[in-house]
Amino acid sequence: MVEPHIKPGQKVLLKPNLLGPFTAESAAVTHPEVIRAVIRLVRKAGGIPAVGDSPGIGSVHRFAGISGVQKMLDEEKVQLLDLKTPIEVDHPKGKRFKKFTLARELYDFDILINLPKFKTHQLTGVTGAVKNLFGCVPGIVKSRYHFKIQKLAEFVEMLNDLADLIDPQLTIMDAVWAMDGAGPTAGKPYHLKTLGIGADCRALDREMLKLIEGLKDFKKVEKPRDNMYHLPIPFLEKVLKKYTSEWPVIDRSSCTSCNSCVAVCAAKALKKSAITPVFDYDKCIRCYCCQEFCPEHAVKIKKNWLFDRIFNLLSRF
Ligand code: SF4
Ligand code: SF4
């Protein structure tokens, strides 16, 4: 499977999803045994493997410890890299951006193998091959992209640009235990028993989407709504957002006041307080990074039920 892509002596970077402090059993991160299997295949093909990722906030080394990835890497004697050093890279063919901030560490390798986890995602519907490459943008710089792009369609276009630019030689998607429901971190493990393999990230994501379409008990994120808009008249924008958007709230009983959500919010729509962080919904761009990076799953997404029914009805036509 990996042999055709690797020549003996080549340095091979494996890019799993290690986005936060989650165990392998939570299905929020790429399972260590999937990474181990690919490490062994790379070695068999004569390549020299290393593993790297860059979470939006927090330490990749800590998260690798919690997920069991570090233990596996120690057993296999493989290095873990923090993809943390920003460099500017031109992308003349980009549709949304002609320049990206990427991790310099990527350029120390001959081959990139993308190892995403297949999960539902509050903003984009699902996260898989294409979205995992967003982890090649160092740390908190990712939030700035969320802030710069105010429309979901444009955000997806940016992710596609990024996938074209990074263009991994191979993607092996861990969907043995996928995640359904409130992904990408607060959903439930779903035994999909699948490894998705391909050289074309977008085609692989499309195939995975087809696969879950046929599953009645797989809880999808409802059709993502483009809440990330800006209108020229602030008052109109405020009213429309209030009555049409989903919005994040904090469940006080689960919140430990760690303030990770405050740190990851590029829109500065969350402020620390004596108890739990407080939202400023006028500033909130509905990127849901606070939900994604809350280690306690304390950020919930609320909906306006009346608008939601109208929207669902209209989207059938
Ligand atoms: S909502 Fe989550 S991320 Fe935010 S302070 Fe509470 S526990 Fe931390
Ligand atoms: S409060 Fe949450 S959803 Fe709103 S902008 Fe900040 S991180 Fe994004």
Coordinates of C-alpha atoms and ligand atoms in Angstrom, one line a residue:
M1 CA 0.0 0.0 0.0
V2 CA 2.7 2.5 0.9
E3 CA 5.6 0.9 -1.1
P4 CA 4.8 2.6 -4.4
H5 CA 5.1 6.0 -2.7
I6 CA 8.4 5.6 -0.9
K7 CA 12.0 5.1 -2.0
P8 CA 14.5 3.6 0.4
G9 CA 16.1 6.2 2.6
Q10 CA 13.3 8.8 2.2
K11 CA 12.1 10.7 5.3
V12 CA 8.4 10.2 5.8
L13 CA 6.2 12.4 8.0
L14 CA 3.0 10.8 9.3
K15 CA 0.3 13.4 10.2
P16 CA -2.3 12.0 12.5
N17 CA -5.1 14.0 14.2
L18 CA -3.9 14.7 17.8
L19 CA -6.1 17.8 18.3
G20 CA -6.6 17.7 22.1
P21 CA -6.4 15.9 25.4
F22 CA -8.5 12.9 24.4
T23 CA -8.0 9.2 24.8
A24 CA -7.8 6.8 21.8
E25 CA -11.1 5.2 23.0
S26 CA -12.9 8.6 22.6
A27 CA -12.5 8.3 18.8
A28 CA -11.5 12.0 18.8
V29 CA -7.9 11.3 17.7
T30 CA -6.2 8.9 15.3
H31 CA -5.8 5.6 17.1
P32 CA -2.2 4.7 18.1
E33 CA -2.4 1.2 16.6
V34 CA -3.3 2.7 13.2
I35 CA -0.3 4.9 13.4
R36 CA 1.9 2.0 14.5
A37 CA 0.8 -0.1 11.5
V38 CA 1.7 2.7 9.1
I39 CA 5.1 3.2 10.8
R40 CA 5.8 -0.5 10.2
L41 CA 4.7 -0.3 6.6
V42 CA 6.9 2.8 6.0
R43 CA 9.9 1.0 7.5
K44 CA 9.2 -2.1 5.5
A45 CA 9.3 0.1 2.3
G46 CA 12.7 1.5 3.4
G47 CA 11.4 4.9 4.6
I48 CA 12.4 6.7 7.8
P49 CA 9.2 7.6 9.7
A50 CA 8.4 10.4 12.1
V51 CA 5.1 11.7 13.4
G52 CA 4.0 15.3 13.7
D53 CA 0.9 17.5 14.4
S54 CA 0.1 20.9 15.7
P55 CA -3.1 21.3 17.8
G56 CA -4.9 24.6 17.7
I57 CA -4.1 25.1 21.4
G58 CA -2.0 23.1 23.9
S59 CA 1.0 20.7 23.6
V60 CA 1.1 17.9 21.0
H61 CA 3.4 16.0 23.4
R62 CA 0.9 16.2 26.2
F63 CA -2.0 15.1 23.9
A64 CA 0.2 12.2 22.5
G65 CA 0.7 11.1 26.1
I66 CA -3.0 11.1 26.9
S67 CA -4.0 9.3 23.7
G68 CA -1.4 6.5 24.1
V69 CA 0.4 7.7 20.9
Q70 CA 3.6 8.7 22.8
K71 CA 3.8 5.2 24.5
M72 CA 3.5 3.6 21.1
L73 CA 6.1 5.9 19.6
D74 CA 8.5 5.1 22.4
E75 CA 8.0 1.4 21.7
E76 CA 8.6 1.9 18.0
K77 CA 11.4 4.4 18.6
V78 CA 9.9 7.1 16.4
Q79 CA 10.2 10.8 17.0
L80 CA 7.1 13.1 17.6
L81 CA 7.4 16.6 16.2
D82 CA 5.5 19.7 17.1
L83 CA 4.7 21.3 13.7
K84 CA 5.0 24.7 15.3
T85 CA 7.4 26.9 13.3
P86 CA 5.5 29.3 10.9
I87 CA 6.7 30.0 7.4
E88 CA 4.9 31.8 4.6
V89 CA 4.3 29.6 1.5
D90 CA 3.1 30.9 -1.8
H91 CA 0.2 29.2 -3.5
P92 CA -0.4 30.9 -6.9
K93 CA -3.1 28.5 -7.8
G94 CA -5.1 29.1 -4.6
K95 CA -8.7 30.2 -5.1
R96 CA -9.2 31.7 -1.7
F97 CA -5.6 32.4 -0.6
K98 CA -2.4 32.8 -2.7
K99 CA -0.3 32.5 0.5
F100 CA -0.5 30.2 3.5
T101 CA 1.2 30.0 6.8
L102 CA 2.5 26.4 7.2
A103 CA 4.8 24.6 9.6
R104 CA 8.4 24.7 8.4
E105 CA 9.0 21.2 9.8
L106 CA 6.9 19.8 6.9
Y107 CA 9.7 20.7 4.5
D108 CA 12.3 18.5 6.3
F109 CA 10.5 15.5 4.8
D110 CA 10.4 13.8 1.4
I111 CA 6.9 12.3 1.8
L112 CA 3.8 13.2 3.8
I113 CA 1.3 10.5 4.8
N114 CA -2.0 12.0 6.1
L115 CA -3.6 10.0 8.9
P116 CA -6.9 11.6 9.7
K117 CA -9.7 10.4 12.0
F118 CA -13.1 10.3 10.4
K119 CA -15.6 12.3 12.5
T120 CA -18.6 14.5 12.4
H121 CA -17.8 18.2 12.7
Q122 CA -20.1 21.0 13.9
L123 CA -18.9 23.5 11.3
T124 CA -18.1 21.5 8.2
G125 CA -20.4 18.4 8.7
V126 CA -17.5 15.9 8.7
T127 CA -13.8 16.1 9.2
G128 CA -11.5 13.7 7.4
A129 CA -8.7 13.8 4.8
V130 CA -8.9 17.5 3.8
K131 CA -9.6 19.0 7.2
N132 CA -6.8 17.0 8.9
L133 CA -4.3 19.0 6.8
F134 CA -5.4 22.2 8.6
G135 CA -3.2 20.8 11.4
C136 CA -0.2 21.6 9.2
V137 CA -0.9 25.3 9.9
P138 CA 0.9 25.9 13.2
G139 CA -1.1 26.2 16.5
I140 CA -3.2 29.2 17.1
V141 CA -2.6 30.6 13.5
K142 CA -5.5 28.2 12.6
S143 CA -7.9 30.4 14.6
R144 CA -6.8 33.4 12.6
Y145 CA -7.9 31.7 9.4
H146 CA -11.3 31.1 11.1
F147 CA -11.4 34.8 11.9
K148 CA -10.3 35.9 8.4
I149 CA -12.9 33.8 6.7
Q150 CA -16.5 34.7 7.5
K151 CA -18.4 32.3 5.3
L152 CA -18.6 28.5 5.5
A153 CA -18.3 28.1 1.7
E154 CA -15.1 30.2 1.7
F155 CA -13.7 28.3 4.7
V156 CA -14.2 25.0 2.7
E157 CA -12.6 26.7 -0.3
M158 CA -9.6 27.6 1.9
L159 CA -9.3 24.0 3.1
N160 CA -9.4 22.7 -0.5
D161 CA -6.6 25.3 -1.4
L162 CA -4.6 24.0 1.5
A163 CA -5.1 20.3 0.5
D164 CA -3.9 21.2 -3.0
L165 CA -0.9 23.0 -1.7
I166 CA 0.2 20.4 0.8
D167 CA -0.8 17.5 -1.5
P168 CA 0.1 14.5 0.7
Q169 CA 1.3 11.4 -1.3
L170 CA -1.1 9.2 0.5
T171 CA -4.0 9.4 3.0
I172 CA -4.9 6.5 5.3
M173 CA -8.1 7.5 7.2
D174 CA -8.8 5.9 10.5
A175 CA -12.5 5.1 10.5
V176 CA -12.2 1.8 12.4
W177 CA -13.9 3.6 15.3
A178 CA -15.3 6.8 13.8
M179 CA -17.2 9.5 15.7
D180 CA -20.8 10.4 15.2
G181 CA -23.1 13.0 17.0
A182 CA -21.5 16.1 18.4
G183 CA -18.1 15.8 16.7
P184 CA -15.3 16.5 16.4
T185 CA -14.6 15.9 20.1
A186 CA -17.9 15.5 22.0
G187 CA -19.5 12.9 19.9
K188 CA -19.8 9.1 20.4
P189 CA -17.5 6.4 19.0
Y190 CA -19.1 4.6 16.1
H191 CA -17.7 1.2 15.0
L192 CA -17.4 1.9 11.2
K193 CA -14.8 -0.8 10.8
T194 CA -13.2 1.0 7.9
L195 CA -9.8 2.3 6.8
G196 CA -10.1 4.8 3.9
I197 CA -7.1 4.8 1.6
G198 CA -6.3 7.0 -1.3
A199 CA -4.0 9.6 -2.9
D200 CA -6.8 12.1 -3.5
C201 CA -8.0 13.7 -0.3
R202 CA -11.2 15.1 -1.7
A203 CA -12.2 11.9 -3.4
L204 CA -11.6 10.0 -0.3
D205 CA -13.7 12.3 1.8
R206 CA -16.5 12.0 -0.8
E207 CA -16.3 8.2 -0.6
M208 CA -16.5 8.3 3.2
L209 CA -19.5 10.6 3.0
K210 CA -21.3 8.1 0.7
L211 CA -20.5 5.4 3.1
I212 CA -22.2 7.1 6.1
E213 CA -25.1 8.2 3.9
G214 CA -26.2 4.6 3.8
L215 CA -26.1 4.2 7.6
K216 CA -29.3 4.7 9.4
D217 CA -27.9 4.7 12.9
F218 CA -24.9 7.0 12.2
K219 CA -25.8 10.4 13.8
K220 CA -24.8 13.1 11.4
V221 CA -24.4 16.7 12.3
E222 CA -27.5 18.3 10.8
K223 CA -26.9 20.1 7.5
P224 CA -24.3 22.8 8.5
R225 CA -25.7 26.2 8.2
D226 CA -23.6 29.1 7.0
N227 CA -23.7 31.3 10.2
M228 CA -20.4 32.9 9.5
Y229 CA -21.6 36.0 7.8
H230 CA -21.0 39.7 7.9
L231 CA -23.5 42.3 6.7
P232 CA -22.7 45.9 5.9
I233 CA -25.4 47.1 8.3
P234 CA -24.3 46.0 11.8
F235 CA -27.8 46.3 13.3
L236 CA -29.2 44.0 10.6
E237 CA -26.4 41.5 11.1
K238 CA -27.0 41.5 14.9
V239 CA -30.7 40.8 14.5
L240 CA -30.3 38.1 11.8
K241 CA -27.6 36.3 13.8
K242 CA -29.8 36.4 16.9
Y243 CA -32.8 34.9 15.2
T244 CA -31.3 32.5 12.7
S245 CA -27.9 31.3 14.0
E246 CA -27.0 28.4 16.2
W247 CA -24.9 29.6 19.1
P248 CA -22.5 28.2 21.6
V249 CA -23.3 28.0 25.3
I250 CA -21.4 26.7 28.3
D251 CA -22.8 24.0 30.5
R252 CA -21.6 25.2 33.9
S253 CA -21.9 21.8 35.6
S254 CA -19.1 20.4 33.3
C255 CA -16.9 23.5 32.9
T256 CA -13.7 23.5 34.9
S257 CA -12.8 27.1 34.1
C258 CA -9.6 26.0 32.2
N259 CA -10.1 28.9 29.8
S260 CA -9.0 26.9 26.7
C261 CA -12.0 28.3 24.9
V262 CA -11.0 31.8 25.7
A263 CA -7.5 31.2 24.4
V264 CA -8.7 29.6 21.1
C265 CA -11.3 32.2 20.3
A266 CA -9.8 34.4 17.6
A267 CA -12.8 36.7 17.5
K268 CA -12.3 37.6 21.2
A269 CA -15.9 36.7 21.8
L270 CA -15.2 34.9 25.1
K271 CA -14.0 36.6 28.3
K272 CA -12.7 35.0 31.5
S273 CA -15.0 35.5 34.5
A274 CA -15.0 34.4 38.1
I275 CA -17.1 31.3 37.2
T276 CA -17.2 30.3 33.6
P277 CA -16.2 32.3 30.5
V278 CA -18.8 34.7 29.2
F279 CA -19.8 35.0 25.5
D280 CA -20.1 38.3 23.6
Y281 CA -22.5 37.0 20.8
D282 CA -22.2 40.2 18.8
K283 CA -18.5 39.4 18.3
C284 CA -19.0 35.6 17.9
I285 CA -18.4 34.4 14.3
R286 CA -19.8 30.9 14.9
C287 CA -16.6 29.0 14.1
Y288 CA -17.2 26.6 17.0
C289 CA -13.5 26.3 17.9
C290 CA -14.6 26.7 21.6
Q291 CA -16.7 23.6 21.2
E292 CA -13.9 21.7 19.4
F293 CA -11.2 22.5 22.0
C294 CA -13.2 22.2 25.2
P295 CA -11.6 19.2 27.0
E296 CA -14.7 18.7 29.2
H297 CA -17.3 18.8 26.3
A298 CA -18.9 21.7 28.2
V299 CA -19.6 23.9 25.1
K300 CA -22.9 23.0 23.6
I301 CA -24.5 24.3 20.4
K302 CA -28.0 25.7 20.8
K303 CA -30.5 26.3 18.0
N304 CA -33.5 28.5 17.4
W305 CA -36.0 25.7 17.1
L306 CA -38.5 27.7 15.0
F307 CA -36.0 28.9 12.5
D308 CA -34.4 25.4 12.5
R309 CA -37.7 23.8 11.4
I310 CA -38.2 26.4 8.7
F311 CA -34.6 26.0 7.5
N312 CA -34.9 22.2 7.4
L313 CA -38.2 22.5 5.5
L314 CA -36.8 24.9 3.0
S315 CA -33.6 22.8 2.5
R316 CA -35.7 19.9 1.2
F317 CA -36.5 21.8 -1.9
Ligands
SF4_1 S1 -16.1 25.7 28.6 FE1 -14.6 24.1 28.4 S2 -12.8 25.1 27.5 FE2 -14.1 26.8 28.3 S3 -13.4 27.1 30.4 FE3 -15.0 25.6 30.5 S4 -14.0 23.6 30.5 FE4 -12.5 25.1 29.8
SF4_2 S1 -17.1 32.1 20.9 FE1 -16.7 30.1 20.1 S2 -17.9 30.0 18.2 FE2 -17.8 32.2 18.8 S3 -16.1 33.0 17.7 FE3 -15.3 32.3 19.7 S4 -14.6 30.3 19.4 FE4 -15.9 30.8 17.6

